Amino acid sequence: MRKIAIVGSGYVGLVTGTCLAELGHKVVCVDNNKSKIELLKKGQVPIYEPGLEALIRKNTRSKRLSFSTDLAGPTKASEIIFIAVNTPPKPDGSVDLYYVEAVAREIAQNMTSYKLIVDKSTVPVETAERVELTIKRNLKKNVPFDIASNPEFLREGSALDDTFHPDRIVIGVNSPKAEKMLKEIYSTIKAPVLVTDIKSAEIIKHASNSFLALKISFINAVANICEKSGANIVKVAEGMGLDKRIGKAFLNAGIGFGGSCFPKDLSGFLWISKKLGYDFKLLEVVKEINESQKHSFVKKIEDNIWILKDKTIAVLGLSFKPDTDDMRSAPSIDIIKMLVEQGAKVRAYDPVAMKRAKETMPSVYYARDAYDAVKNADCLAVVTEWDAFKRLDYKMIKKLMKSPTIIDGRNLLDPKTIKSLGFVYRAIGGWENSIF
Ligand code: UDX
Ligand code: UDX
């Protein structure tokens, strides 16, 4: 059992802290957002993540998990401190490391004994070096410490499972003591542990997310060829994915990737590459393809219903992917903006993300349920592939709509069933023409 402080209790910090408590450690999750900590102390979770609330309650009850707005006390009391604050993108694509620096300074000022300071936030290579210097500069007494990088690979919606059953644990260290401590806290997790130097660990995170984004843009580009040639992207992806060297994951064509990581990490990796003297042009193209997917989706709606002005579009799904309420860089935001700019009225529905969506898009009509969303709609646009949307009563939906047109941006629905009900059905990469 180790005493651990997690600084930053957002998606990453809260999940990491809760899982470490579940593994038997004594964890305090720190955040400077008072209302967030108040909520957590009451056993309420500020984000939607399946299973998280129950696990937080369990570990709070057993006193392995606590919450605090104060960083000084937990710094003094803990042996290991994880930095998990947000690292937002700046307008030029670079990564804003203001919070990381601020936290490093505060940790340094409160250190009275050896600490292992671990960077969990996604940061550009060379950040740990900077954190180390910042700590040295701000130490009040000569206290020994180690720096490490331990990137997270959790996906929202399956964050707990990803943390307990990861494909790998990456540990970037420069001392045997730090390596031993980090290996020990994860010792009950069955996963390969890759020990590297700190810079390599930092790059592993940026390169992994950029590669996954590249896979998505690649399959989206192939989807466009499928559409133009009359092939079916789902079959093409299946055929490619069966090759173990390619793998079938992250080959779902659609309206492009969103979320708090891929867009930000792509830009961050591009920026640090440029700063280091390498122009990583490939990543620019990955971004361009991703943007164009949203435009071609809106164009598809337009091609089917002709004039968008004064038409009603039902948008099903708002979060950047299913099983989360996260709206950060959700493709739905750009898509709805384009529709509204052209004069369309949007009736939107999402099982959990509407509260968050209202913060970014206050003028949209938020429906009570999917059936309310489609009332009198000229077109139904599937934007997020929530499983529940597959099980809707499409006969009823057809009756409620003004004109039965579905544009499926996630290839979620079964073309044969939907078309047999009399819908005009268009999807991505020729999926609508599936004959098997
Ligand atoms: C963020 C980054 O987006 C991601 O790249 C990184 O890997 C980890 O941190 P996430 O956990 O989703 O991911 O961010 P967010 O939900 O914004 O949480 C960050 C938390 O840190 C917030 O609760 C914020 O209040 C807190 N914070 C921020 C502090 O406690 N102190 C600070 O100085 C700054
Ligand atoms: C991602 C990484 O997967 C995770 O390892 C990292 O720690 C954080 O960033 P997350 O952003 O939660 O996780 O979601 P992910 O499941 O990776 O999806 C990201 C986006 O890609 C979503 O918008 C999703 O709809 C899209 N996507 C994903 C596709 O369009 N096609 C796919 O095949 C897979």
Short mmCIF file of C-alpha atoms in Angstrom, two decimals, residues 3 27 61 83 90 183 224 262 271 328 373 400 417 424 432:
data_model
loop_
_atom_site.label_atom_id
_atom_site.label_comp_id
_atom_site.label_asym_id
_atom_site.label_seq_id
_atom_site.Cartn_x
_atom_site.Cartn_y
_atom_site.Cartn_z
CA LYS A 3 0.12 6.86 -0.10
CA VAL A 27 -5.39 7.91 -2.40
CA ARG A 61 -16.46 4.13 2.51
CA ILE A 83 -0.03 15.31 -12.02
CA LYS A 90 -3.52 26.90 -27.45
CA LYS A 183 5.92 -1.17 -10.86
CA ASN A 224 -14.80 8.12 -49.81
CA PHE A 262 -7.25 13.03 -30.52
CA TRP A 271 3.64 21.43 -32.83
CA ARG A 328 -15.32 18.32 -25.99
CA ALA A 373 -36.61 14.76 -31.84
CA LEU A 400 -43.57 10.99 -36.94
CA THR A 417 -34.34 -3.29 -42.33
CA VAL A 424 -34.40 6.83 -47.89
CA GLU A 432 -26.31 1.62 -47.35
#
